[in-house]
Structure formats: C-alpha cells, structure tokens
Amino acid sequence: MRKIRKYGENILRKRAEEVKNIDDKIRKLIKSMKETLVSVKGIGLAANQVGVLKRIFIAYDKERENLITVINPEIVDKKEIEMDLEGCLSFPEIYFSISRNKIVTVKGINEDGKEIIIDGKDLLARCFQHEIDHLNGILIIDYATEEEKKYYKEKLRKLTTNS
Ligand code: CO
C-alpha cells in the first residue's frame, strides 16, 4: 500500500520516464500499485500518483473483473467521442465533465515484458486516456471550465494547502 499523491504535489505535473527493463524494483512497484488501487477501490492508478516517475499504470476492468497493467502505454487507435463526469484519486470528491474517446486501443508491455494490445470501451477507454494523461503530467483540472473550478474552489484550495 502506497500513499496516493494529491493535487498540488509537484510529481503529478512531471512526465514519467519510459521503463527500459522490468526488474525486481519495477515488479515490486507494480505489486504495490495493484494493492493500493484495490484497497481504495479505484479504477485506475498511474505511477506518478504513488510518487514514481515511470510509465506504468494499472486499470481495473470492471467487465472482466481483473486488473490490467500497462508499461510504456501508447494509444494506437481511437474512435467516437463522449462527454462524462470524471474523477481521480488525486482529486477526492471532485468531478469534472471531460470529453474523451469512447473506444481506444492501447499498446504497451505487460509485467512479463510481452507486448500487449488492449481494446477498451466506455469507462475502461476513459480510464486508459486518464492514466496516460497522468504519465504526461496532465490532470483532470486541465479540462475543467472556470465554472467547474469555481464550484470546487474550496475543495481545491484545501487540497493544495494540505500538500
Ligand atoms: Co487520476
């Protein structure tokens, strides 16, 4: 179980580095990220959020009830656009309306070092796009309107003053 970094912490704004080889350190990191995501009942977690600048995310696939680990992820195909409310473990109790692709194909490597190609739709597709944003230092607030930011002003202020 690792501490989840909240909005206001600098590491969330940094670009994560590509993983060159999957060693014990990376395997341990993945294991702890999975434990953290399960314990908070989250849908997705990027390595930046646990304080590590490596291009890794974990996604929970609700339909198949399993955890997906993607290392060095890349979106290779995307279709359709859908607007929906989106949250983030780094922004507790805050939801912004964000337009995302409804269907995406992600390419990357799994924890065994094998190349994987995964199709995601709806929530899973949204999660893939959200987590890849994290690895590039992009956060949900970057998509928010001034009205939304105003609405959550107090919660956002508390987050940034606590960190
Ligand atoms: Co997030």
Short mmCIF file of N, CA and C and ligand atoms in Angstrom, two decimals:
data_model
loop_
_atom_site.label_atom_id
_atom_site.label_comp_id
_atom_site.label_asym_id
_atom_site.label_seq_id
_atom_site.Cartn_x
_atom_site.Cartn_y
_atom_site.Cartn_z
N MET A 1 0.85 -1.19 0.00
CA MET A 1 0.00 0.00 0.00
C MET A 1 0.88 1.24 0.00
N ARG A 2 0.60 2.11 -0.95
CA ARG A 2 1.40 3.33 -1.06
C ARG A 2 0.52 4.56 -0.88
N LYS A 3 1.15 5.63 -0.48
CA LYS A 3 0.42 6.88 -0.28
C LYS A 3 0.08 7.46 -1.66
N ILE A 4 -1.17 7.87 -1.81
CA ILE A 4 -1.58 8.46 -3.09
C ILE A 4 -1.37 9.97 -3.05
N ARG A 5 -0.60 10.45 -4.00
CA ARG A 5 -0.29 11.88 -4.08
C ARG A 5 -1.51 12.66 -4.55
N LYS A 6 -1.71 13.80 -3.92
CA LYS A 6 -2.89 14.61 -4.22
C LYS A 6 -2.53 15.85 -5.04
N TYR A 7 -3.56 16.41 -5.64
CA TYR A 7 -3.41 17.63 -6.43
C TYR A 7 -2.64 18.68 -5.63
N GLY A 8 -1.68 19.29 -6.28
CA GLY A 8 -0.85 20.28 -5.60
C GLY A 8 0.57 19.76 -5.44
N GLU A 9 0.71 18.42 -5.48
CA GLU A 9 2.05 17.84 -5.36
C GLU A 9 2.71 17.85 -6.75
N ASN A 10 3.94 18.34 -6.73
CA ASN A 10 4.68 18.57 -7.96
C ASN A 10 4.86 17.37 -8.87
N ILE A 11 5.01 16.20 -8.27
CA ILE A 11 5.27 14.99 -9.06
C ILE A 11 4.13 14.68 -10.05
N LEU A 12 2.93 15.13 -9.72
CA LEU A 12 1.79 14.89 -10.62
C LEU A 12 1.91 15.70 -11.91
N ARG A 13 2.76 16.70 -11.89
CA ARG A 13 2.93 17.56 -13.07
C ARG A 13 4.14 17.16 -13.92
N LYS A 14 4.83 16.11 -13.49
CA LYS A 14 6.04 15.69 -14.23
C LYS A 14 5.73 14.59 -15.23
N ARG A 15 6.49 14.55 -16.29
CA ARG A 15 6.36 13.49 -17.28
C ARG A 15 7.13 12.27 -16.78
N ALA A 16 6.46 11.12 -16.77
CA ALA A 16 7.10 9.89 -16.32
C ALA A 16 8.01 9.35 -17.41
N GLU A 17 9.06 8.64 -16.99
CA GLU A 17 10.04 8.10 -17.94
C GLU A 17 9.69 6.69 -18.38
N GLU A 18 10.11 6.39 -19.59
CA GLU A 18 9.90 5.06 -20.14
C GLU A 18 10.60 4.00 -19.27
N VAL A 19 10.00 2.83 -19.17
CA VAL A 19 10.62 1.72 -18.43
C VAL A 19 11.50 0.97 -19.42
N LYS A 20 12.80 0.85 -19.10
CA LYS A 20 13.74 0.21 -20.02
C LYS A 20 13.76 -1.30 -19.81
N ASN A 21 13.86 -1.74 -18.56
CA ASN A 21 13.74 -3.17 -18.30
C ASN A 21 12.97 -3.44 -17.01
N ILE A 22 12.28 -4.55 -17.04
CA ILE A 22 11.40 -4.89 -15.92
C ILE A 22 12.19 -5.70 -14.91
N ASP A 23 12.70 -5.00 -13.91
CA ASP A 23 13.48 -5.67 -12.87
C ASP A 23 12.64 -5.83 -11.60
N ASP A 24 13.27 -6.32 -10.55
CA ASP A 24 12.55 -6.56 -9.28
C ASP A 24 11.92 -5.28 -8.73
N LYS A 25 12.62 -4.17 -8.93
CA LYS A 25 12.13 -2.89 -8.42
C LYS A 25 10.80 -2.54 -9.10
N ILE A 26 10.75 -2.73 -10.41
CA ILE A 26 9.54 -2.45 -11.18
C ILE A 26 8.43 -3.42 -10.78
N ARG A 27 8.79 -4.70 -10.63
CA ARG A 27 7.79 -5.70 -10.23
C ARG A 27 7.19 -5.37 -8.86
N LYS A 28 8.05 -4.92 -7.96
CA LYS A 28 7.57 -4.53 -6.61
C LYS A 28 6.65 -3.32 -6.69
N LEU A 29 7.04 -2.38 -7.53
CA LEU A 29 6.23 -1.18 -7.72
C LEU A 29 4.83 -1.56 -8.24
N ILE A 30 4.78 -2.43 -9.23
CA ILE A 30 3.51 -2.85 -9.82
C ILE A 30 2.65 -3.55 -8.76
N LYS A 31 3.26 -4.41 -7.98
CA LYS A 31 2.53 -5.13 -6.94
C LYS A 31 1.91 -4.14 -5.94
N SER A 32 2.71 -3.17 -5.53
CA SER A 32 2.22 -2.20 -4.55
C SER A 32 1.15 -1.29 -5.15
N MET A 33 1.28 -1.00 -6.45
CA MET A 33 0.25 -0.17 -7.11
C MET A 33 -1.08 -0.92 -7.17
N LYS A 34 -1.01 -2.22 -7.46
CA LYS A 34 -2.23 -3.04 -7.51
C LYS A 34 -2.89 -3.07 -6.14
N GLU A 35 -2.08 -3.30 -5.10
CA GLU A 35 -2.62 -3.36 -3.74
C GLU A 35 -3.27 -2.04 -3.35
N THR A 36 -2.62 -0.97 -3.73
CA THR A 36 -3.14 0.37 -3.41
C THR A 36 -4.47 0.61 -4.12
N LEU A 37 -4.51 0.28 -5.42
CA LEU A 37 -5.73 0.51 -6.19
C LEU A 37 -6.90 -0.32 -5.64
N VAL A 38 -6.62 -1.58 -5.31
CA VAL A 38 -7.67 -2.44 -4.77
C VAL A 38 -8.15 -1.92 -3.41
N SER A 39 -7.22 -1.52 -2.57
CA SER A 39 -7.60 -1.09 -1.22
C SER A 39 -8.45 0.18 -1.23
N VAL A 40 -8.26 1.04 -2.21
CA VAL A 40 -9.09 2.25 -2.27
C VAL A 40 -10.29 2.08 -3.22
N LYS A 41 -10.42 0.87 -3.78
CA LYS A 41 -11.50 0.54 -4.72
C LYS A 41 -11.53 1.50 -5.91
N GLY A 42 -10.34 1.79 -6.41
CA GLY A 42 -10.23 2.71 -7.53
C GLY A 42 -10.35 2.00 -8.87
N ILE A 43 -10.35 2.80 -9.93
CA ILE A 43 -10.49 2.25 -11.28
C ILE A 43 -9.16 2.32 -12.02
N GLY A 44 -8.36 3.31 -11.66
CA GLY A 44 -7.07 3.42 -12.32
C GLY A 44 -6.06 4.14 -11.45
N LEU A 45 -4.78 3.81 -11.68
CA LEU A 45 -3.70 4.42 -10.91
C LEU A 45 -2.45 4.48 -11.77
N ALA A 46 -1.86 5.67 -11.84
CA ALA A 46 -0.62 5.85 -12.59
C ALA A 46 0.53 5.96 -11.60
N ALA A 47 1.73 5.55 -12.04
CA ALA A 47 2.88 5.53 -11.12
C ALA A 47 3.17 6.90 -10.50
N ASN A 48 2.96 7.97 -11.25
CA ASN A 48 3.18 9.32 -10.68
C ASN A 48 2.40 9.50 -9.38
N GLN A 49 1.21 8.89 -9.35
CA GLN A 49 0.33 9.08 -8.20
C GLN A 49 0.84 8.40 -6.92
N VAL A 50 1.79 7.49 -7.09
CA VAL A 50 2.40 6.90 -5.89
C VAL A 50 3.85 7.39 -5.76
N GLY A 51 4.16 8.45 -6.49
CA GLY A 51 5.45 9.10 -6.33
C GLY A 51 6.60 8.55 -7.14
N VAL A 52 6.29 7.80 -8.20
CA VAL A 52 7.35 7.21 -9.03
C VAL A 52 7.17 7.64 -10.48
N LEU A 53 8.21 8.24 -11.06
CA LEU A 53 8.09 8.73 -12.44
C LEU A 53 8.49 7.67 -13.46
N LYS A 54 7.66 6.64 -13.54
CA LYS A 54 7.83 5.56 -14.53
C LYS A 54 6.53 5.42 -15.29
N ARG A 55 6.64 5.09 -16.60
CA ARG A 55 5.44 5.00 -17.43
C ARG A 55 4.73 3.66 -17.20
N ILE A 56 3.95 3.61 -16.12
CA ILE A 56 3.20 2.41 -15.75
C ILE A 56 1.84 2.83 -15.23
N PHE A 57 0.80 2.13 -15.67
CA PHE A 57 -0.49 2.33 -15.00
C PHE A 57 -1.19 1.00 -14.77
N ILE A 58 -2.11 1.02 -13.81
CA ILE A 58 -2.95 -0.13 -13.51
C ILE A 58 -4.39 0.33 -13.75
N ALA A 59 -5.16 -0.49 -14.42
CA ALA A 59 -6.57 -0.17 -14.65
C ALA A 59 -7.41 -1.34 -14.17
N TYR A 60 -8.56 -1.04 -13.60
CA TYR A 60 -9.46 -2.11 -13.20
C TYR A 60 -10.53 -2.26 -14.28
N ASP A 61 -10.55 -3.45 -14.85
CA ASP A 61 -11.54 -3.75 -15.88
C ASP A 61 -12.76 -4.37 -15.20
N LYS A 62 -13.77 -3.54 -15.01
CA LYS A 62 -14.97 -3.96 -14.28
C LYS A 62 -15.68 -5.13 -14.96
N GLU A 63 -15.73 -5.08 -16.29
CA GLU A 63 -16.45 -6.11 -17.04
C GLU A 63 -15.83 -7.49 -16.84
N ARG A 64 -14.51 -7.55 -16.89
CA ARG A 64 -13.83 -8.84 -16.73
C ARG A 64 -13.34 -9.07 -15.31
N GLU A 65 -13.57 -8.09 -14.45
CA GLU A 65 -13.16 -8.15 -13.04
C GLU A 65 -11.68 -8.49 -12.88
N ASN A 66 -10.85 -7.82 -13.66
CA ASN A 66 -9.41 -8.03 -13.43
C ASN A 66 -8.61 -6.74 -13.59
N LEU A 67 -7.40 -6.80 -13.09
CA LEU A 67 -6.52 -5.63 -13.14
C LEU A 67 -5.64 -5.73 -14.38
N ILE A 68 -5.50 -4.63 -15.06
CA ILE A 68 -4.66 -4.58 -16.26
C ILE A 68 -3.46 -3.70 -15.95
N THR A 69 -2.28 -4.23 -16.21
CA THR A 69 -1.06 -3.45 -16.03
C THR A 69 -0.49 -3.12 -17.40
N VAL A 70 -0.23 -1.86 -17.63
CA VAL A 70 0.39 -1.48 -18.91
C VAL A 70 1.64 -0.64 -18.64
N ILE A 71 2.73 -1.09 -19.22
CA ILE A 71 4.01 -0.40 -19.12
C ILE A 71 4.27 0.27 -20.47
N ASN A 72 4.78 1.49 -20.42
CA ASN A 72 5.03 2.29 -21.64
C ASN A 72 3.81 2.32 -22.58
N PRO A 73 2.65 2.71 -22.07
CA PRO A 73 1.43 2.67 -22.89
C PRO A 73 1.40 3.74 -23.98
N GLU A 74 0.71 3.40 -25.04
CA GLU A 74 0.55 4.30 -26.18
C GLU A 74 -0.85 4.08 -26.75
N ILE A 75 -1.55 5.13 -27.09
CA ILE A 75 -2.84 4.96 -27.75
C ILE A 75 -2.57 4.82 -29.25
N VAL A 76 -3.00 3.69 -29.81
CA VAL A 76 -2.74 3.47 -31.24
C VAL A 76 -3.98 3.62 -32.10
N ASP A 77 -5.14 3.64 -31.46
CA ASP A 77 -6.38 3.86 -32.20
C ASP A 77 -7.43 4.44 -31.27
N LYS A 78 -8.29 5.29 -31.84
CA LYS A 78 -9.35 5.88 -31.02
C LYS A 78 -10.56 6.18 -31.89
N LYS A 79 -11.73 6.00 -31.28
CA LYS A 79 -12.98 6.22 -32.02
C LYS A 79 -14.03 6.89 -31.14
N GLU A 80 -14.85 7.66 -31.75
CA GLU A 80 -16.02 8.30 -31.13
C GLU A 80 -15.64 9.16 -29.92
N ILE A 81 -16.50 10.09 -29.63
CA ILE A 81 -16.25 10.98 -28.50
C ILE A 81 -17.46 11.01 -27.58
N GLU A 82 -17.19 11.03 -26.29
CA GLU A 82 -18.27 11.03 -25.31
C GLU A 82 -17.86 11.93 -24.14
N MET A 83 -18.84 12.68 -23.67
CA MET A 83 -18.61 13.57 -22.53
C MET A 83 -19.17 12.89 -21.28
N ASP A 84 -18.41 12.90 -20.20
CA ASP A 84 -18.92 12.31 -18.96
C ASP A 84 -18.18 12.91 -17.77
N LEU A 85 -18.74 12.72 -16.59
CA LEU A 85 -18.08 13.19 -15.38
C LEU A 85 -16.92 12.24 -15.08
N GLU A 86 -15.82 12.82 -14.64
CA GLU A 86 -14.63 12.01 -14.38
C GLU A 86 -13.97 12.43 -13.08
N GLY A 87 -13.61 11.44 -12.29
CA GLY A 87 -12.93 11.71 -11.03
C GLY A 87 -11.49 11.22 -11.09
N CYS A 88 -10.78 11.39 -9.97
CA CYS A 88 -9.37 10.99 -9.90
C CYS A 88 -9.00 10.80 -8.44
N LEU A 89 -8.22 9.78 -8.14
CA LEU A 89 -7.82 9.54 -6.74
C LEU A 89 -6.99 10.69 -6.18
N SER A 90 -6.41 11.49 -7.05
CA SER A 90 -5.63 12.64 -6.60
C SER A 90 -6.50 13.88 -6.39
N PHE A 91 -7.80 13.75 -6.72
CA PHE A 91 -8.77 14.85 -6.54
C PHE A 91 -10.01 14.31 -5.82
N PRO A 92 -9.88 13.93 -4.53
CA PRO A 92 -11.03 13.32 -3.85
C PRO A 92 -12.27 14.22 -3.85
N GLU A 93 -13.41 13.59 -4.14
CA GLU A 93 -14.72 14.26 -4.12
C GLU A 93 -14.87 15.37 -5.16
N ILE A 94 -14.06 15.32 -6.20
CA ILE A 94 -14.14 16.33 -7.25
C ILE A 94 -14.37 15.62 -8.59
N TYR A 95 -15.31 16.14 -9.39
CA TYR A 95 -15.62 15.52 -10.68
C TYR A 95 -15.76 16.59 -11.74
N PHE A 96 -15.06 16.41 -12.85
CA PHE A 96 -15.16 17.35 -13.95
C PHE A 96 -15.73 16.64 -15.17
N SER A 97 -16.44 17.40 -15.96
CA SER A 97 -17.02 16.88 -17.18
C SER A 97 -15.95 16.91 -18.27
N ILE A 98 -15.60 15.74 -18.79
CA ILE A 98 -14.49 15.66 -19.76
C ILE A 98 -14.89 14.85 -20.99
N SER A 99 -14.53 15.40 -22.12
CA SER A 99 -14.79 14.74 -23.39
C SER A 99 -13.61 13.81 -23.71
N ARG A 100 -13.92 12.54 -23.93
CA ARG A 100 -12.87 11.54 -24.22
C ARG A 100 -13.33 10.66 -25.37
N ASN A 101 -12.38 9.94 -25.94
CA ASN A 101 -12.77 8.94 -26.93
C ASN A 101 -13.47 7.79 -26.22
N LYS A 102 -14.51 7.27 -26.88
CA LYS A 102 -15.34 6.21 -26.30
C LYS A 102 -14.69 4.83 -26.45
N ILE A 103 -13.89 4.70 -27.50
CA ILE A 103 -13.20 3.43 -27.77
C ILE A 103 -11.74 3.74 -28.06
N VAL A 104 -10.84 3.09 -27.35
CA VAL A 104 -9.42 3.28 -27.64
C VAL A 104 -8.69 1.94 -27.64
N THR A 105 -7.61 1.89 -28.40
CA THR A 105 -6.73 0.72 -28.39
C THR A 105 -5.40 1.18 -27.83
N VAL A 106 -4.93 0.48 -26.81
CA VAL A 106 -3.69 0.82 -26.15
C VAL A 106 -2.65 -0.28 -26.41
N LYS A 107 -1.46 0.17 -26.76
CA LYS A 107 -0.36 -0.76 -26.96
C LYS A 107 0.67 -0.51 -25.87
N GLY A 108 1.29 -1.57 -25.38
CA GLY A 108 2.31 -1.40 -24.36
C GLY A 108 2.93 -2.73 -24.05
N ILE A 109 3.57 -2.85 -22.87
CA ILE A 109 4.08 -4.15 -22.47
C ILE A 109 3.51 -4.52 -21.11
N ASN A 110 3.34 -5.80 -20.89
CA ASN A 110 2.81 -6.25 -19.60
C ASN A 110 3.97 -6.51 -18.63
N GLU A 111 3.63 -6.96 -17.43
CA GLU A 111 4.67 -7.12 -16.42
C GLU A 111 5.64 -8.27 -16.73
N ASP A 112 5.29 -9.13 -17.71
CA ASP A 112 6.22 -10.19 -18.13
C ASP A 112 7.10 -9.74 -19.29
N GLY A 113 6.93 -8.48 -19.68
CA GLY A 113 7.76 -7.95 -20.76
C GLY A 113 7.22 -8.23 -22.16
N LYS A 114 6.01 -8.77 -22.23
CA LYS A 114 5.43 -9.10 -23.54
C LYS A 114 4.60 -7.93 -24.07
N GLU A 115 4.65 -7.75 -25.39
CA GLU A 115 3.86 -6.69 -25.99
C GLU A 115 2.38 -7.03 -25.92
N ILE A 116 1.59 -6.06 -25.53
CA ILE A 116 0.14 -6.28 -25.45
C ILE A 116 -0.60 -5.17 -26.19
N ILE A 117 -1.74 -5.55 -26.72
CA ILE A 117 -2.63 -4.59 -27.38
C ILE A 117 -4.00 -4.81 -26.77
N ILE A 118 -4.55 -3.78 -26.15
CA ILE A 118 -5.84 -3.93 -25.46
C ILE A 118 -6.85 -2.92 -25.98
N ASP A 119 -8.05 -3.41 -26.25
CA ASP A 119 -9.15 -2.54 -26.63
C ASP A 119 -9.96 -2.21 -25.38
N GLY A 120 -10.28 -0.95 -25.25
CA GLY A 120 -11.13 -0.55 -24.13
C GLY A 120 -12.27 0.28 -24.63
N LYS A 121 -13.45 0.08 -24.03
CA LYS A 121 -14.55 0.97 -24.40
C LYS A 121 -15.20 1.53 -23.14
N ASP A 122 -15.92 2.63 -23.33
CA ASP A 122 -16.61 3.31 -22.24
C ASP A 122 -15.67 3.63 -21.07
N LEU A 123 -16.03 3.15 -19.87
CA LEU A 123 -15.25 3.52 -18.69
C LEU A 123 -13.78 3.10 -18.79
N LEU A 124 -13.54 1.92 -19.35
CA LEU A 124 -12.16 1.44 -19.47
C LEU A 124 -11.36 2.32 -20.44
N ALA A 125 -12.00 2.72 -21.53
CA ALA A 125 -11.35 3.59 -22.51
C ALA A 125 -11.03 4.94 -21.86
N ARG A 126 -11.98 5.43 -21.08
CA ARG A 126 -11.80 6.70 -20.37
C ARG A 126 -10.63 6.58 -19.40
N CYS A 127 -10.59 5.46 -18.70
CA CYS A 127 -9.52 5.21 -17.74
C CYS A 127 -8.15 5.19 -18.44
N PHE A 128 -8.04 4.50 -19.55
CA PHE A 128 -6.77 4.46 -20.29
C PHE A 128 -6.30 5.87 -20.63
N GLN A 129 -7.21 6.70 -21.13
CA GLN A 129 -6.84 8.06 -21.53
C GLN A 129 -6.44 8.90 -20.32
N HIS A 130 -7.16 8.72 -19.23
CA HIS A 130 -6.89 9.44 -17.98
C HIS A 130 -5.51 9.07 -17.44
N GLU A 131 -5.21 7.76 -17.43
CA GLU A 131 -3.92 7.31 -16.86
C GLU A 131 -2.74 7.74 -17.73
N ILE A 132 -2.92 7.69 -19.04
CA ILE A 132 -1.84 8.13 -19.93
C ILE A 132 -1.61 9.64 -19.75
N ASP A 133 -2.67 10.38 -19.53
CA ASP A 133 -2.53 11.81 -19.21
C ASP A 133 -1.64 11.98 -17.98
N HIS A 134 -1.90 11.19 -16.93
CA HIS A 134 -1.09 11.27 -15.71
C HIS A 134 0.39 11.11 -16.02
N LEU A 135 0.70 10.14 -16.88
CA LEU A 135 2.10 9.86 -17.20
C LEU A 135 2.75 11.01 -17.97
N ASN A 136 1.90 11.89 -18.51
CA ASN A 136 2.40 13.09 -19.20
C ASN A 136 2.23 14.35 -18.35
N GLY A 137 1.87 14.18 -17.09
CA GLY A 137 1.72 15.33 -16.19
C GLY A 137 0.43 16.12 -16.39
N ILE A 138 -0.53 15.50 -17.09
CA ILE A 138 -1.81 16.18 -17.34
C ILE A 138 -2.86 15.68 -16.35
N LEU A 139 -3.65 16.61 -15.81
CA LEU A 139 -4.63 16.28 -14.77
C LEU A 139 -6.04 16.70 -15.19
N ILE A 140 -7.05 16.12 -14.52
CA ILE A 140 -8.44 16.42 -14.90
C ILE A 140 -8.77 17.91 -14.83
N ILE A 141 -8.13 18.61 -13.94
CA ILE A 141 -8.42 20.05 -13.79
C ILE A 141 -8.04 20.83 -15.05
N ASP A 142 -7.14 20.27 -15.84
CA ASP A 142 -6.72 20.93 -17.09
C ASP A 142 -7.85 20.99 -18.12
N TYR A 143 -8.88 20.16 -17.92
CA TYR A 143 -10.02 20.13 -18.83
C TYR A 143 -11.23 20.90 -18.26
N ALA A 144 -11.10 21.36 -17.03
CA ALA A 144 -12.25 21.96 -16.34
C ALA A 144 -12.54 23.38 -16.83
N THR A 145 -13.81 23.72 -16.79
CA THR A 145 -14.20 25.08 -17.13
C THR A 145 -14.00 25.97 -15.89
N GLU A 146 -14.04 27.27 -16.11
CA GLU A 146 -13.90 28.21 -14.98
C GLU A 146 -15.03 28.01 -13.97
N GLU A 147 -16.22 27.70 -14.48
CA GLU A 147 -17.38 27.47 -13.60
C GLU A 147 -17.15 26.26 -12.71
N GLU A 148 -16.63 25.20 -13.31
CA GLU A 148 -16.38 23.98 -12.52
C GLU A 148 -15.31 24.24 -11.45
N LYS A 149 -14.28 24.96 -11.84
CA LYS A 149 -13.21 25.25 -10.88
C LYS A 149 -13.73 26.12 -9.74
N LYS A 150 -14.64 27.01 -10.09
CA LYS A 150 -15.24 27.89 -9.10
C LYS A 150 -16.09 27.08 -8.12
N TYR A 151 -16.85 26.13 -8.70
CA TYR A 151 -17.73 25.27 -7.91
C TYR A 151 -16.93 24.47 -6.87
N TYR A 152 -15.74 24.02 -7.25
CA TYR A 152 -14.92 23.20 -6.35
C TYR A 152 -13.81 24.01 -5.67
N LYS A 153 -13.92 25.33 -5.73
CA LYS A 153 -12.87 26.21 -5.24
C LYS A 153 -12.35 25.83 -3.84
N GLU A 154 -13.29 25.61 -2.94
CA GLU A 154 -12.93 25.32 -1.55
C GLU A 154 -12.20 23.98 -1.41
N LYS A 155 -12.74 22.96 -2.09
CA LYS A 155 -12.10 21.63 -2.05
C LYS A 155 -10.70 21.67 -2.66
N LEU A 156 -10.57 22.41 -3.76
CA LEU A 156 -9.28 22.53 -4.43
C LEU A 156 -8.28 23.28 -3.55
N ARG A 157 -8.78 24.31 -2.89
CA ARG A 157 -7.92 25.11 -2.02
C ARG A 157 -7.39 24.24 -0.87
N LYS A 158 -8.28 23.45 -0.29
CA LYS A 158 -7.88 22.57 0.82
C LYS A 158 -6.82 21.57 0.37
N LEU A 159 -7.01 21.02 -0.82
CA LEU A 159 -6.05 20.04 -1.35
C LEU A 159 -4.67 20.65 -1.50
N THR A 160 -4.62 21.85 -2.08
CA THR A 160 -3.32 22.45 -2.36
C THR A 160 -2.65 23.02 -1.11
N THR A 161 -3.44 23.35 -0.10
CA THR A 161 -2.80 23.87 1.11
C THR A 161 -2.35 22.74 2.05
N ASN A 162 -2.96 21.56 1.87
CA ASN A 162 -2.56 20.42 2.71
C ASN A 162 -1.28 19.75 2.23
N SER A 163 -0.94 20.00 0.97
CA SER A 163 0.24 19.27 0.44
C SER A 163 1.51 20.10 0.53
CO CO B 1 -6.24 10.14 -11.86
#
